XYZ file of C-alpha atoms in Angstrom:
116
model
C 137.141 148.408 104.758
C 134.471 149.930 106.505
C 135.460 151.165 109.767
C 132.824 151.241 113.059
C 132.211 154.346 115.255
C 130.655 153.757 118.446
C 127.084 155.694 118.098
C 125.498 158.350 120.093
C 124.045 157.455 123.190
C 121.543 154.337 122.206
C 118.300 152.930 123.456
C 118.257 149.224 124.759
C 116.818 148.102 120.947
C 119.416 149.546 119.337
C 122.751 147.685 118.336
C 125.950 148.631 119.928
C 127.025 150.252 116.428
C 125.443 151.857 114.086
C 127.595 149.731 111.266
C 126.539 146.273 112.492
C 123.734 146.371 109.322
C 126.634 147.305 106.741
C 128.852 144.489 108.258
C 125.806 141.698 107.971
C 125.013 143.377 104.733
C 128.736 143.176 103.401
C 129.590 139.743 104.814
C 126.624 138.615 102.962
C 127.471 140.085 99.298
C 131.095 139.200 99.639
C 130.123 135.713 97.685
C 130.757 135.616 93.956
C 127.245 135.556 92.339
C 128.133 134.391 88.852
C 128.266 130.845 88.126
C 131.163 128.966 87.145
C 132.694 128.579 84.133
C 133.427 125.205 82.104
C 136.579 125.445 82.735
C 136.172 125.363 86.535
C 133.756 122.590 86.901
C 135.217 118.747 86.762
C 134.896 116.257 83.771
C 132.312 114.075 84.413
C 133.522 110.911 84.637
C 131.824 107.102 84.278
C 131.018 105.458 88.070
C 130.124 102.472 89.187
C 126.973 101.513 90.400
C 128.700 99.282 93.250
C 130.360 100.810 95.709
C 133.580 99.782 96.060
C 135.768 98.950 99.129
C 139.182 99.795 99.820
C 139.696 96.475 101.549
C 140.294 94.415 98.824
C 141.344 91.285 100.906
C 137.681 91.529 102.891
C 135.967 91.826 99.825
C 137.511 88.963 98.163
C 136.709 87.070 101.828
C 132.640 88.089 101.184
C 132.706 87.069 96.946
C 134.247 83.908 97.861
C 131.473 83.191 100.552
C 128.640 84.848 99.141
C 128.582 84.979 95.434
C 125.014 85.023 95.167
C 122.585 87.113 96.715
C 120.363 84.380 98.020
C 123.529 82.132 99.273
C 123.745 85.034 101.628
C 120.483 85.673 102.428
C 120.142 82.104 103.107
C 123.615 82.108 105.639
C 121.418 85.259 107.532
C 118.505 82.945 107.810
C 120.147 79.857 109.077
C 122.214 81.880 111.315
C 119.286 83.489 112.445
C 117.134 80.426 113.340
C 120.558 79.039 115.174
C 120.392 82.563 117.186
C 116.710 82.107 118.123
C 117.193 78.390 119.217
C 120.436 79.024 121.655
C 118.795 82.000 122.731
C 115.272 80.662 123.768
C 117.082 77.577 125.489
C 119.525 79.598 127.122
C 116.445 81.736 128.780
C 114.430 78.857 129.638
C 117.025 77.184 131.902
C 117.608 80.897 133.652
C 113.932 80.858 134.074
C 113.908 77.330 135.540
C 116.547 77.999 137.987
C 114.829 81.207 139.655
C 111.430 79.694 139.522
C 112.517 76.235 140.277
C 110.090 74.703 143.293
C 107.519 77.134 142.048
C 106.395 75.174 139.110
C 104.038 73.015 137.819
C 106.621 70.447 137.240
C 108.511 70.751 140.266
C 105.255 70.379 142.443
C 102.927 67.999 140.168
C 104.254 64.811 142.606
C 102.735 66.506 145.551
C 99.241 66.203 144.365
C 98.503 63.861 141.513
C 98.182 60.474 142.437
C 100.408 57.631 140.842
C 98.005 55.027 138.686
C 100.572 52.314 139.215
């Protein structure tokens, strides 16, 4: 163990002790620097190229929807095209009711004539 002494009388770039280099120096080199043995190292073991859940019951849920890649890809489409139509009517009715009086049809009986 390497013990510190406060040094003489420093100047403002020096360190506080004069051992602060040996303590960097021996923190640093306390790692082993010899590579493990055979013994020490795990057996290398087969693995799956799927990665596998621990949720058995919500994996069982997805295979028994989806067992094909394209049945799903076709649900995300379908869903997707169902998103897009309740979402476009949804913000056309919001836009009609704070523009309403404003627009074209709203105002179109004020100035085209009837052909009746």
């Amino acid at each position: 163990m390497v013990s510190c002494q406060p040094a003489r009388r420093r100047e403002a770039s020096e360190p506080a002790y004069a051992c602060m280099a040996l303590l960097i120096d021996y923190g640093a080199s306390s790692r082993p620097r010899h590579a493990p043995s055979t013994s020490e190292l795990p057996s290398p073991r087969p693995r799956s190229r799927t990665r596998r859940t621990r949720d058995h019951r919500a994996n069982a849920r997805r295979s028994a929807l989806f067992r094909r890649n394209y049945t799903m890809l076709g649900a995300v489409f379908a869903g997707a095209f169902a998103f897009e139509m309740f979402y476009d009517s949804t913000m056309n009715n919001i836009w009609d009711k704070i523009n309403k009086g404003r627009q074209w049809k709203d105002i179109r009986h004020k100035y085209v004539e009837s052909e009746e």
